[in-house]
Amino acid sequence: MGFLGAVLAAAPGLAHAQAIDLVYERTVMTTADQRCGLFAPEISAALSPARAQARGAALRAGASAQDVRRAEQRGVESALGADCQSRDVAAAAQRVRSAFEAYA
């Protein structure tokens, strides 16, 4: 098969994993915002559609509905267990703000 063949064969799995990671990340930030009040209203309003978009992308990439639900559950649990004042939460929130500003 060779190296290139192996990389191409692995690509669907990579896309699936990346899509699931995005569902997890967007769930964490949506839940953390609801819990901690991290964002201005316009950013908060954009988080739910972004999370839904990530769900759809994960399903199109081959993730099962169960995989998506598990990623969301892990995201909720992670956000509920996080300290709203932690450096990690602040850094993640800043990345979201920067991405929103770049998009806007």
CSV table of C-alpha atoms in Angstrom, one decimal:
chain,number,residue,atom,x,y,z
A,1,MET,CA,0.0,0.0,0.0
A,2,GLY,CA,2.9,2.4,0.7
A,3,PHE,CA,3.0,5.5,2.8
A,4,LEU,CA,0.6,7.6,0.8
A,5,GLY,CA,-1.9,4.9,0.6
A,6,ALA,CA,-1.8,4.4,4.4
A,7,VAL,CA,-2.2,8.2,4.9
A,8,LEU,CA,-5.2,8.3,2.5
A,9,ALA,CA,-6.8,5.2,4.2
A,10,ALA,CA,-6.4,6.9,7.6
A,11,ALA,CA,-7.9,10.2,6.4
A,12,PRO,CA,-11.5,9.3,7.1
A,13,GLY,CA,-10.6,8.2,10.6
A,14,LEU,CA,-8.7,11.5,11.2
A,15,ALA,CA,-11.7,13.5,9.9
A,16,HIS,CA,-14.0,11.6,12.2
A,17,ALA,CA,-11.7,12.2,15.2
A,18,GLN,CA,-11.3,15.8,14.4
A,19,ALA,CA,-15.0,16.3,14.0
A,20,ILE,CA,-15.7,14.6,17.4
A,21,ASP,CA,-13.1,16.8,19.0
A,22,LEU,CA,-14.8,19.9,17.6
A,23,VAL,CA,-18.2,18.7,19.1
A,24,TYR,CA,-16.5,18.2,22.4
A,25,GLU,CA,-14.8,21.6,22.3
A,26,ARG,CA,-17.9,23.5,21.3
A,27,THR,CA,-19.9,21.7,24.0
A,28,VAL,CA,-17.4,22.6,26.6
A,29,MET,CA,-17.4,26.3,25.7
A,30,THR,CA,-21.2,26.5,25.3
A,31,THR,CA,-21.7,24.9,28.8
A,32,ALA,CA,-18.9,26.9,30.4
A,33,ASP,CA,-20.4,30.1,29.0
A,34,GLN,CA,-23.8,29.2,30.4
A,35,ARG,CA,-22.3,28.4,33.8
A,36,CYS,CA,-19.6,31.1,34.0
A,37,GLY,CA,-20.9,34.0,31.9
A,38,LEU,CA,-17.7,34.1,29.8
A,39,PHE,CA,-18.9,35.9,26.7
A,40,ALA,CA,-20.7,39.0,25.4
A,41,PRO,CA,-24.3,38.3,24.2
A,42,GLU,CA,-23.3,38.2,20.5
A,43,ILE,CA,-20.7,35.5,21.1
A,44,SER,CA,-23.0,33.5,23.4
A,45,ALA,CA,-25.7,33.6,20.7
A,46,ALA,CA,-23.2,32.2,18.1
A,47,LEU,CA,-22.1,29.2,20.3
A,48,SER,CA,-25.3,27.1,20.0
A,49,PRO,CA,-25.4,27.2,16.2
A,50,ALA,CA,-21.7,26.5,16.1
A,51,ARG,CA,-22.2,23.5,18.3
A,52,ALA,CA,-25.0,22.3,16.0
A,53,GLN,CA,-22.8,22.8,13.0
A,54,ALA,CA,-20.1,20.7,14.6
A,55,ARG,CA,-22.6,17.9,15.3
A,56,GLY,CA,-23.7,17.9,11.7
A,57,ALA,CA,-20.1,17.8,10.5
A,58,ALA,CA,-19.3,14.9,12.8
A,59,LEU,CA,-22.2,12.9,11.5
A,60,ARG,CA,-21.2,13.6,7.9
A,61,ALA,CA,-17.6,12.6,8.7
A,62,GLY,CA,-18.9,9.2,9.8
A,63,ALA,CA,-19.4,9.5,13.5
A,64,SER,CA,-22.4,7.7,14.9
A,65,ALA,CA,-25.1,9.5,16.8
A,66,GLN,CA,-23.8,7.7,19.9
A,67,ASP,CA,-20.3,9.0,19.4
A,68,VAL,CA,-21.6,12.5,19.1
A,69,ARG,CA,-23.7,12.1,22.3
A,70,ARG,CA,-20.7,10.8,24.2
A,71,ALA,CA,-18.6,13.7,23.0
A,72,GLU,CA,-21.3,16.1,24.2
A,73,GLN,CA,-21.6,14.4,27.5
A,74,ARG,CA,-17.8,14.5,28.1
A,75,GLY,CA,-17.9,18.2,27.2
A,76,VAL,CA,-20.7,19.0,29.6
A,77,GLU,CA,-19.0,17.1,32.4
A,78,SER,CA,-15.7,18.8,31.7
A,79,ALA,CA,-17.3,22.3,31.7
A,80,LEU,CA,-19.3,21.5,34.9
A,81,GLY,CA,-16.1,20.4,36.6
A,82,ALA,CA,-14.0,23.4,35.5
A,83,ASP,CA,-13.1,26.3,37.7
A,84,CYS,CA,-14.6,29.4,36.0
A,85,GLN,CA,-11.6,31.4,37.2
A,86,SER,CA,-8.9,29.0,36.0
A,87,ARG,CA,-6.2,29.8,33.5
A,88,ASP,CA,-7.4,27.0,31.2
A,89,VAL,CA,-11.0,28.4,31.0
A,90,ALA,CA,-9.7,31.9,30.5
A,91,ALA,CA,-7.3,30.8,27.7
A,92,ALA,CA,-10.0,28.8,25.9
A,93,ALA,CA,-12.5,31.7,26.2
A,94,GLN,CA,-9.9,34.1,24.8
A,95,ARG,CA,-9.4,31.7,21.8
A,96,VAL,CA,-13.2,31.8,21.2
A,97,ARG,CA,-13.3,35.6,21.4
A,98,SER,CA,-10.4,35.9,19.0
A,99,ALA,CA,-12.0,33.5,16.5
A,100,PHE,CA,-15.3,35.4,16.8
A,101,GLU,CA,-13.5,38.7,16.2
A,102,ALA,CA,-11.6,37.3,13.2
A,103,TYR,CA,-14.9,36.1,11.7
A,104,ALA,CA,-16.8,39.3,12.5
